[in-house]
Short mmCIF file of C-alpha atoms in Angstrom, two decimals:
data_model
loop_
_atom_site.label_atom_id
_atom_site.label_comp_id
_atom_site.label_asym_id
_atom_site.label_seq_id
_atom_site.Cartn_x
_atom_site.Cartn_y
_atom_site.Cartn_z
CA UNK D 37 -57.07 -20.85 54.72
CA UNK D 38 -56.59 -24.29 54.07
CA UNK D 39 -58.95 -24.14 51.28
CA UNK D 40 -58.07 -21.03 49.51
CA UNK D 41 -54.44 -22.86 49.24
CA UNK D 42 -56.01 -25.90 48.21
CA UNK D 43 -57.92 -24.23 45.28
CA UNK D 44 -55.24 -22.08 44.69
CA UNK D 45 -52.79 -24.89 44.14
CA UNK D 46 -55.71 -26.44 41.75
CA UNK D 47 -56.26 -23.64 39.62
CA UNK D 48 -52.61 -22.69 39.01
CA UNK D 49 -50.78 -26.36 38.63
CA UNK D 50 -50.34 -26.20 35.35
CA UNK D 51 -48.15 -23.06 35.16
CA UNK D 52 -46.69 -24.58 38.57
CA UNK D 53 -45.42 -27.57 36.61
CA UNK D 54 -44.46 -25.34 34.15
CA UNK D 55 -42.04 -23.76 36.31
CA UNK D 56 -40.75 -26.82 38.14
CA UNK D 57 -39.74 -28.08 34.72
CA UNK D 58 -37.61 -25.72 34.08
CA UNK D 59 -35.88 -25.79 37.37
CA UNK D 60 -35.30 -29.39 36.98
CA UNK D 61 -34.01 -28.78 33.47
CA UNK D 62 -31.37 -25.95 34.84
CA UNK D 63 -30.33 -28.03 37.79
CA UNK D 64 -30.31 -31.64 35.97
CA UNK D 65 -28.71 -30.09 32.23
CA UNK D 66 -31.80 -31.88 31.09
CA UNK D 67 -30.61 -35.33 32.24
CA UNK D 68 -33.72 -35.15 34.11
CA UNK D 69 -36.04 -35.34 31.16
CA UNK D 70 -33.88 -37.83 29.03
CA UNK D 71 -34.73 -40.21 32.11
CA UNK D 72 -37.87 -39.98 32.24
CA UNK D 73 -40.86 -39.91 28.76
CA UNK D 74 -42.97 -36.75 28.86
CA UNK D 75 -46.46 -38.44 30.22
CA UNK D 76 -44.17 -39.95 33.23
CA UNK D 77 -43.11 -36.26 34.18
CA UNK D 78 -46.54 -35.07 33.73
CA UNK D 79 -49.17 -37.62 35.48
CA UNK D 80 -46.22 -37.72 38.43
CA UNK D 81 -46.58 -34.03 38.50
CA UNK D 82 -49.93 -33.86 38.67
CA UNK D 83 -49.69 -36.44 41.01
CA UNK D 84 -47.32 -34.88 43.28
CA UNK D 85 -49.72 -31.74 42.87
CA UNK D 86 -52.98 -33.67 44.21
CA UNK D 87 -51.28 -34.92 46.88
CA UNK D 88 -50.46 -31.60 48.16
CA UNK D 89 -54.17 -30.10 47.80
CA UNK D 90 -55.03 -33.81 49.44
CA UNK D 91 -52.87 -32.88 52.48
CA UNK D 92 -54.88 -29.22 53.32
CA UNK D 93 -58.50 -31.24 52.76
CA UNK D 94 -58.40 -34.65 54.29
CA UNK D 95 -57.83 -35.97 57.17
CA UNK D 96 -54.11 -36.59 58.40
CA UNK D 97 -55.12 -40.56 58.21
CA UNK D 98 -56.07 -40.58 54.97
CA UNK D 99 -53.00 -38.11 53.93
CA UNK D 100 -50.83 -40.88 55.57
CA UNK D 101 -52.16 -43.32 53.31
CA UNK D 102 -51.83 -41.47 49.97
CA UNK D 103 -47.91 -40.24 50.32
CA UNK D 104 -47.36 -44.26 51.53
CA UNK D 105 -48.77 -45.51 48.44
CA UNK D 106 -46.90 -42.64 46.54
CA UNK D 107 -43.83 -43.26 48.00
CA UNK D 108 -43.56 -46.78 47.34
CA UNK D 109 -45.02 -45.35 43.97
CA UNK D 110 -41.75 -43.38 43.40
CA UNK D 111 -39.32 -46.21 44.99
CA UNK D 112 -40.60 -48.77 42.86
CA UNK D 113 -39.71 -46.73 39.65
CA UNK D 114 -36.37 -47.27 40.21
CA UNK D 115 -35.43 -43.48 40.52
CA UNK D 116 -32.28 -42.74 42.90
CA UNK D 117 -34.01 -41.12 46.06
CA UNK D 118 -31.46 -37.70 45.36
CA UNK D 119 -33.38 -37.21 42.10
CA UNK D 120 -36.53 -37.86 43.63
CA UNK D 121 -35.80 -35.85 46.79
CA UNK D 122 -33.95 -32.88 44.56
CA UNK D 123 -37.67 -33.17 42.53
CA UNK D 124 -39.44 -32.43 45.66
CA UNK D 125 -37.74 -29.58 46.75
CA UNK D 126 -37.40 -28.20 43.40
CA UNK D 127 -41.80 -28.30 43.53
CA UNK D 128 -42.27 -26.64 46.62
CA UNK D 129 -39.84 -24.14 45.19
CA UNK D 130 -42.33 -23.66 42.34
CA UNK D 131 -45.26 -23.05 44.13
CA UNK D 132 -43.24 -20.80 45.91
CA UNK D 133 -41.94 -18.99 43.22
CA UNK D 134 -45.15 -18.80 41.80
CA UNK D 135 -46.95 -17.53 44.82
CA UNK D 136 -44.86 -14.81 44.91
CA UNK D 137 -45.13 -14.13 41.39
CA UNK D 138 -48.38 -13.73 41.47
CA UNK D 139 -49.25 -12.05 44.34
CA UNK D 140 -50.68 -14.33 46.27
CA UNK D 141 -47.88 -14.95 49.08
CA UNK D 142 -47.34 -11.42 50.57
CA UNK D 143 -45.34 -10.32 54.08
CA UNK D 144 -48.52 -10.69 56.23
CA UNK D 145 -49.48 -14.15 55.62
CA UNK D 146 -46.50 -15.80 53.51
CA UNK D 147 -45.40 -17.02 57.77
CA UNK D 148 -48.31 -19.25 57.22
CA UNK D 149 -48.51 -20.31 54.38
CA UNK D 150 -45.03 -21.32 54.42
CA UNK D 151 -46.03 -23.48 57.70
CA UNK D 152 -48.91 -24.98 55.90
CA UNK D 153 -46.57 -25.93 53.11
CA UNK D 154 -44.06 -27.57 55.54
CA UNK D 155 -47.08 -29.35 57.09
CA UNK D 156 -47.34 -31.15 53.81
CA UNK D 157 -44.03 -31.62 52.78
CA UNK D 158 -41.89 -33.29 55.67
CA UNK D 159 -44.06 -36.43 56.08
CA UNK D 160 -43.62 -36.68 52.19
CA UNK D 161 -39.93 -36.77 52.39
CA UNK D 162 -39.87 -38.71 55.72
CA UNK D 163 -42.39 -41.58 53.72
CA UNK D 164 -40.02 -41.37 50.91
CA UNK D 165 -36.83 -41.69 52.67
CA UNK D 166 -38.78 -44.88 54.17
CA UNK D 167 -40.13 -46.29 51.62
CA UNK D 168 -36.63 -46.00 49.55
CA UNK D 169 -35.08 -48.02 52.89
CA UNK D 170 -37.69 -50.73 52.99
CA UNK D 171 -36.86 -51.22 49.33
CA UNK D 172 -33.03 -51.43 49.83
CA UNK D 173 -33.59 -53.54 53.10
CA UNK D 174 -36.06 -56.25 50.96
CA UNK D 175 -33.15 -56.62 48.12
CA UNK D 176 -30.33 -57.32 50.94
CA UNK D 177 -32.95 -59.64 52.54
CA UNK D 178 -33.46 -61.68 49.19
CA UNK D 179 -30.34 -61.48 48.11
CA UNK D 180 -28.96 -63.31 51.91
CA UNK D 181 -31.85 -66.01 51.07
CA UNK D 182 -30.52 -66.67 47.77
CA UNK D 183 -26.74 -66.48 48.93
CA UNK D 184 -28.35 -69.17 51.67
CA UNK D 185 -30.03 -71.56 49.59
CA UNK D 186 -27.13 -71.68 46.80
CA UNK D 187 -24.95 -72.37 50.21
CA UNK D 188 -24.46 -76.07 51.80
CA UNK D 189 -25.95 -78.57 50.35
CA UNK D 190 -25.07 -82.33 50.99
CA UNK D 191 -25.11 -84.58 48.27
CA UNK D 192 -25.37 -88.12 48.73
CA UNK D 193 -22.41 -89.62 46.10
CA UNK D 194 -22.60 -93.05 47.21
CA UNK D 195 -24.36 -95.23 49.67
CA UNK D 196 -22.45 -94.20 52.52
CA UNK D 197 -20.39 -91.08 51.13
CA UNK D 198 -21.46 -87.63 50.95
CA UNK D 199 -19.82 -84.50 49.19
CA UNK D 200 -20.83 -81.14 50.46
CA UNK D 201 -19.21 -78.56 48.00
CA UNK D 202 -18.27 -75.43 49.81
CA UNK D 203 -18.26 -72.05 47.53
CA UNK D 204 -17.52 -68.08 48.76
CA UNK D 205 -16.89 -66.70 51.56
CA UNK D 206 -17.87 -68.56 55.44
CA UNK D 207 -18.99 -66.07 58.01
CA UNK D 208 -20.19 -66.93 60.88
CA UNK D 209 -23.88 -67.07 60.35
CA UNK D 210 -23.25 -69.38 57.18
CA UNK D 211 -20.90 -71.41 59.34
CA UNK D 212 -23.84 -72.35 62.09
CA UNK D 213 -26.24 -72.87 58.45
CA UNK D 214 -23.72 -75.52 57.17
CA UNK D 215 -22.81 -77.58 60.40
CA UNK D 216 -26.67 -77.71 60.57
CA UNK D 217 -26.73 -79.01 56.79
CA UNK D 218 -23.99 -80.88 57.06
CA UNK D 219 -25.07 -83.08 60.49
CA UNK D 220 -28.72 -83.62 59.04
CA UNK D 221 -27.73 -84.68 55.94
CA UNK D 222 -25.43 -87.23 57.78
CA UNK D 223 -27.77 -88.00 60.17
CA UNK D 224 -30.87 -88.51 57.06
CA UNK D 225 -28.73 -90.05 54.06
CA UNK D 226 -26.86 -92.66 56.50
CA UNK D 227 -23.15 -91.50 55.34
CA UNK D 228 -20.37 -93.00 57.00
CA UNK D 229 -17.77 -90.36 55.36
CA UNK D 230 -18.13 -86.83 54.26
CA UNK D 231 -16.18 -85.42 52.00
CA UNK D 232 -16.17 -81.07 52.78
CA UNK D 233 -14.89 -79.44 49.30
CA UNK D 234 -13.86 -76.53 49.87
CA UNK D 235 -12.26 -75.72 46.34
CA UNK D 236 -14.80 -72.70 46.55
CA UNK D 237 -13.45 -71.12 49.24
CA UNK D 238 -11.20 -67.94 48.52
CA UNK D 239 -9.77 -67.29 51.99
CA UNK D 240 -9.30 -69.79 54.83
CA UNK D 241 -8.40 -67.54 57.76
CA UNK D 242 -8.16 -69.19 61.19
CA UNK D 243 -12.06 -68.10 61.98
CA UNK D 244 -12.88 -70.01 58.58
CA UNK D 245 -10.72 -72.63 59.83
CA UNK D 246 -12.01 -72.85 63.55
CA UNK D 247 -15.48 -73.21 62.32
CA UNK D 248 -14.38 -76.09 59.96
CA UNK D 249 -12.64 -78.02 62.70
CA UNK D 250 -16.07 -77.38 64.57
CA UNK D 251 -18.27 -79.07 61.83
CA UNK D 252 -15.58 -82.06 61.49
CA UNK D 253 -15.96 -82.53 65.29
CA UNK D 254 -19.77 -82.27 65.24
CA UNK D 255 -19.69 -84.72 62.71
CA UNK D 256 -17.57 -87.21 64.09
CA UNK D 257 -20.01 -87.37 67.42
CA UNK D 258 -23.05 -88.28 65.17
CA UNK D 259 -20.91 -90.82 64.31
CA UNK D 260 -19.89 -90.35 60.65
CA UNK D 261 -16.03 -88.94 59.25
CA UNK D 262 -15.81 -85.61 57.84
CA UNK D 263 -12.66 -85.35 55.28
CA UNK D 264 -11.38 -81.86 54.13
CA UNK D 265 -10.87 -82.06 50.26
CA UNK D 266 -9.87 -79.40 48.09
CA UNK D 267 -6.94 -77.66 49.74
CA UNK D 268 -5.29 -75.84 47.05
CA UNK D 269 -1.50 -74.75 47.28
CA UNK D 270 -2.30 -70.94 48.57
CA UNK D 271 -4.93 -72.42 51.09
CA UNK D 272 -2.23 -75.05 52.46
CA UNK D 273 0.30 -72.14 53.02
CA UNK D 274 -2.24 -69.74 54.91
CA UNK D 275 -3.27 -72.66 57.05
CA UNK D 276 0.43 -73.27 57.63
CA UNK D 277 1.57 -70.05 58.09
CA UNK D 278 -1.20 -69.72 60.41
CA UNK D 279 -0.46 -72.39 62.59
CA UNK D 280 -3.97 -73.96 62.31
CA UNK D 281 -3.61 -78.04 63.26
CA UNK D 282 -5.73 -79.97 61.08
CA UNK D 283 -3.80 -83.03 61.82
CA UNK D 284 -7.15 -84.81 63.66
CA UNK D 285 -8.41 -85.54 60.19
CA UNK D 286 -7.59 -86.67 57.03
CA UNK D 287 -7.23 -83.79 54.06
CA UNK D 288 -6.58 -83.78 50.51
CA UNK D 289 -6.02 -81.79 47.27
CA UNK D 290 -8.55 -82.65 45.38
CA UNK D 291 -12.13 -84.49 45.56
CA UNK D 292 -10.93 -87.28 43.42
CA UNK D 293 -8.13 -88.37 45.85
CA UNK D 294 -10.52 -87.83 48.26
CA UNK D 295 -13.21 -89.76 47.11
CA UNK D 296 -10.59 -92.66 46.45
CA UNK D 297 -9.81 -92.78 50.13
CA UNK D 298 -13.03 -92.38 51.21
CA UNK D 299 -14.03 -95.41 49.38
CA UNK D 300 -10.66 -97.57 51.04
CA UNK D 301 -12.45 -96.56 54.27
CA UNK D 302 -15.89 -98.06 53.59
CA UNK D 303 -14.32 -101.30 51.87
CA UNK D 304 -14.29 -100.35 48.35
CA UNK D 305 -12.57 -99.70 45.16
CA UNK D 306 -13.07 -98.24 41.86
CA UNK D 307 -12.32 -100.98 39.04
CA UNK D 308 -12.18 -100.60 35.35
CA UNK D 309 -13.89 -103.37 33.96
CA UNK D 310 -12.37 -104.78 31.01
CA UNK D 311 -14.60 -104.27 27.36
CA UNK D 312 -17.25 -106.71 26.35
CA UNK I 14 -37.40 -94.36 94.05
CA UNK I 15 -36.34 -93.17 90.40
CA UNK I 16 -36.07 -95.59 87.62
CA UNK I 17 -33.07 -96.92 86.87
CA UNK I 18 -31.80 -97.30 82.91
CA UNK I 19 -31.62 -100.43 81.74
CA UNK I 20 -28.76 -101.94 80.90
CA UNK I 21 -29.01 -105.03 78.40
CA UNK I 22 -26.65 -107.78 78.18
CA UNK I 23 -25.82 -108.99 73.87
CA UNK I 24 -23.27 -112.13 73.84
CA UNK I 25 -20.18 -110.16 75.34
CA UNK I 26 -21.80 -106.90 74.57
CA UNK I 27 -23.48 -104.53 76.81
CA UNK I 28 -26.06 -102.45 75.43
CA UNK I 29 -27.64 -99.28 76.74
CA UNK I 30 -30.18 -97.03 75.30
CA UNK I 31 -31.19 -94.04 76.88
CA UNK I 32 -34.64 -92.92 76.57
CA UNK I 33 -34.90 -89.91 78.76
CA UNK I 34 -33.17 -86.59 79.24
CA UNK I 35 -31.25 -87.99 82.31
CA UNK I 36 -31.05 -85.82 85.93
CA UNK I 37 -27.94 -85.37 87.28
CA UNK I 38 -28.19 -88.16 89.95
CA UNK I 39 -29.66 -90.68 87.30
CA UNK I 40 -26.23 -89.67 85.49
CA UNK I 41 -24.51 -90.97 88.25
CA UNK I 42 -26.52 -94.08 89.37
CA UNK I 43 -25.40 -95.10 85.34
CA UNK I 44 -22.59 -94.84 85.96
CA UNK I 45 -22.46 -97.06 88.75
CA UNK I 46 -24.71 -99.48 87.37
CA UNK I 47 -22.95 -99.61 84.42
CA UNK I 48 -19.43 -100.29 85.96
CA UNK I 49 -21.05 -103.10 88.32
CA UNK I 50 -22.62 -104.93 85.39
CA UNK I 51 -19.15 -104.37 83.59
CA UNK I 52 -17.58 -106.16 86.82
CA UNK I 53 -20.27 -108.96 86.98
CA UNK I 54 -20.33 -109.91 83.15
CA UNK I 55 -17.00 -109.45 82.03
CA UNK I 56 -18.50 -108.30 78.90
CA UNK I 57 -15.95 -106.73 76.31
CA UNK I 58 -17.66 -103.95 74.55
CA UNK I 59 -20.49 -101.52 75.32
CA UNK I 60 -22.75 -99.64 73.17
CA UNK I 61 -24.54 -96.46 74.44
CA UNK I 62 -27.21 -95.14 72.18
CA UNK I 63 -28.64 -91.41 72.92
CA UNK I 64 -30.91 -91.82 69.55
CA UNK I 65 -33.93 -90.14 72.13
CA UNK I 66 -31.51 -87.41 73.82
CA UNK I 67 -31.82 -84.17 72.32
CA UNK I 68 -30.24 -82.55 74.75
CA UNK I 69 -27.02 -82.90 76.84
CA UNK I 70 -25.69 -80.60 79.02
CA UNK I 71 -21.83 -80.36 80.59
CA UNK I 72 -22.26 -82.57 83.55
CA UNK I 73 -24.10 -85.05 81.57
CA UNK I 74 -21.25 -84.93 78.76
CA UNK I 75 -18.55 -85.49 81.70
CA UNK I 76 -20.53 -88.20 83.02
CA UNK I 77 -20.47 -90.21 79.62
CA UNK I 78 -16.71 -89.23 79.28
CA UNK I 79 -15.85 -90.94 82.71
CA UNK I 80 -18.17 -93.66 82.17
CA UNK I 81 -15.75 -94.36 79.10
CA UNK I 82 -12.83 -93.84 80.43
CA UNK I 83 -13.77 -96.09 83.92
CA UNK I 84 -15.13 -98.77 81.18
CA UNK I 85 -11.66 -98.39 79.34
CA UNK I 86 -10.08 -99.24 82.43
CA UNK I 87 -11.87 -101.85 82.85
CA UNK I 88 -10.91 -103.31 79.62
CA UNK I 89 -14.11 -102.56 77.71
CA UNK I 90 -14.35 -100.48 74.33
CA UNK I 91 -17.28 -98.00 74.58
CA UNK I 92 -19.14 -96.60 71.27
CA UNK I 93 -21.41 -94.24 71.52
CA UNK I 94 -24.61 -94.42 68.87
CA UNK I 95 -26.80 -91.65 67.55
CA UNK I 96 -25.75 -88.88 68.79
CA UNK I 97 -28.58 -85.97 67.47
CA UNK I 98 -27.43 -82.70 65.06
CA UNK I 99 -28.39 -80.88 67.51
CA UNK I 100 -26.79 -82.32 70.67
CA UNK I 101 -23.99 -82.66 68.56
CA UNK I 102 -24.09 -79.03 67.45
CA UNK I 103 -24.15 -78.67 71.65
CA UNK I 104 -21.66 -80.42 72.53
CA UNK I 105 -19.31 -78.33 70.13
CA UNK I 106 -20.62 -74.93 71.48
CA UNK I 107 -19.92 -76.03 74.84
CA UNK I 108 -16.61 -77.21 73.81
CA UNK I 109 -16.73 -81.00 75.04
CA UNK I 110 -15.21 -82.18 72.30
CA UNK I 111 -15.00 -86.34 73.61
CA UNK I 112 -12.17 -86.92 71.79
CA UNK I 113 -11.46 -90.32 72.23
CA UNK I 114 -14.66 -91.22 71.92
CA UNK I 115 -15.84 -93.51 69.14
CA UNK I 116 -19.27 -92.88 67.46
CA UNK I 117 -21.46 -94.54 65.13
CA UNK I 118 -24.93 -93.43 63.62
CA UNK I 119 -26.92 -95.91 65.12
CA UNK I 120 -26.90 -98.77 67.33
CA UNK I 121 -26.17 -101.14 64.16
CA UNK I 122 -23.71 -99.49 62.55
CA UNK I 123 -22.03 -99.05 66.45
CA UNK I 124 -22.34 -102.82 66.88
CA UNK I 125 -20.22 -103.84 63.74
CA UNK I 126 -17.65 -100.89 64.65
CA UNK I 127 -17.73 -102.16 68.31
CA UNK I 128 -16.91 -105.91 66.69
CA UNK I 129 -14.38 -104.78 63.91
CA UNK I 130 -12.73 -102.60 67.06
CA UNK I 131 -12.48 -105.64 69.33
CA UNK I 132 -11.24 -107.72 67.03
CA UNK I 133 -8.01 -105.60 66.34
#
């Protein structure tokens, strides 16, 4: 049975794809085809098409394998997975459509058939579905690495002052990422003061705040002085308002005033030096 | 018998490094030892480095709290020297914040504060 499907489906793919076409031009208004070139549709098709007489002769390991590497196939196109999964359907509903039209699906054996057909398509969709979710899940991933490496990074100014500039939002997971960066740093470029900017930072609610106080503290036992820099008018009247007390250590508006006072505290002063 | 940690006398300095993650009855012995020494030498200032510790747990961190505030009392400023990220990072979680505590990065740096702080 399996093979009488099989070379069924082989002999008859071309008007199968004929039909599928037009269902995807009815139900996409012919979006569908302005997506995608004509040799796209086609060797997908035909793909789509093998893969179906693949699943009634081989193995259910080696079927696996194929709609994996088609699936991924499919995700890495870039298609959205409702076009691809509206595609699918629409092809089954072909060979359907065509069975029937041509006799060969009839009331004794259509049960089946139908079965057979089912057979082949659910692990499609289920591979697609997963490969379209691995996809997704990779970008987030990469795109949390590169929010983490543009985040907290200490820069040595001077011998004995640091800067780390502070930009977007701190949750909690960055929070733990920036104490870390912040204390090492300290700990590896000898600073006696560091300067946290956080100019960057949209909100400072009393979590953002709580986490800050942390890192000053943390810093202070390694034995350096953390200064908060940067406080901008909005950002003093939330921490206000909020009734956060930052009095344990020194804050200013910007990283210039900052940097002045951080330079009275290690003994020394910018001087203009007069022209030669 | 368990080994004692040494404590080192520097003109009218004490200095102490601790090399080991210390027990809880070690803790304690230091502390003795420490105030005795504190008593015999009349030395003004001690330095505690924890550059080997890299980790310090609750009773350890009330320990060294005492210990300064005992020393205090005795009329000796304590500074406390390298202090690791991570114990640091610890100390925070656990919420032993040593307040009045002062720290330097190492036992150098803790040396000159200790001097610039007794000479105030």
């Amino acid at each position: 049975m399996n093979v009488t499907l099989a070379s069924y489906i082989r002999e008859n793919l071309n008007p199968i794809l004929e039909s599928w076409k037009q269902f995807m031009e009815e139900e996409e208004e012919g979006k569908f085809f302005q997506i995608m070139s004509d040799d796209m549709i086609d060797s997908t098709a035909h793909e789509l098409g093998e893969l179906m007489i693949f699943s009634l002769t081989e193995n259910n390991q080696e079927f696996a394998r194929k709609v994996e590497e088609f699936s991924v196939k499919m995700a890495r196109h870039g298609w959205s997975i409702s076009f691809v999964m509206k595609a699918l359907t629409n092809f089954t509903e072909a060979i359907y459509h065509h069975m029937g039209q041509t006799g060969f699906l009839n009331d004794n054996n259509s049960g089946n058939y139908i079965r057979l057909i089912n057979n082949w398509l659910t692990p499609l969709n289920h591979s697609i579905v997963e490969a379209y979710s691995k996809t997704w899940e990779r970008t987030v991933q990469l795109q949390k690495m590169a929010l983490q490496e543009l985040s907290a990074s200490l820069i040595p100014v001077f011998d004995k002052i640091s800067v780390m500039p502070l930009v977007g939002t701190i949750d909690t997971e960055r929070a733990k990422l920036i104490m870390e960066n912040l204390l090492q740093g300290v700990v590896k470029h000898r600073s006696e003061v560091v300067l946290l900017d956080i100019t960057g930072v949209p909100v400072v609610d009393t979590m953002v705040a709580h986490h800050i106080i942390q890192a000053a503290d943390a810093v202070r036992l390694v034995g350096a002085k953390c200064m908060l820099v940067g406080i901008r008018p909005e950002i003093a009247q939330t921490i206000v308002a909020l009734g956060i007390n930052l009095n344990d250590f020194t804050t200013t508006s910007t990283l210039q005033r900052g940097m002045e006072q951080a330079l009275a505290i290690t003994n020394r002063q910018i001087v203009e030096v007069e022209e030669q | 018998m368990r080994t004692r940690i040494p404590i080192l006398k520097l003109r009218d300095t004490l200095i102490v490094s601790i090399q080991w993650e210390l027990d809880d009855q070690m803790a304690l012995s230091f502390q003795e030892d420490l105030l005795n020494k504190l008593h015999s030498t009349a030395a003004r200032g001690v330095v505690i480095d924890l550059t080997s510790i890299d980790f310090i747990d609750s009773f350890i961190a009330k320990v060294l709290g005492d210990v300064i505030s005992m020393s205090g009392l005795m009329g000796a400023k304590v500074v406390i020297t390298g202090i690791q990220p991570a114990v640091a990072i610890t100390l925070i979680e656990l919420g032993i914040r040593l307040e009045d505590v002062s720290t330097a990065l190492d036992l150098e740096n803790g040396l000159e504060k200790l001097e610039r702080e007794l000479e105030d």
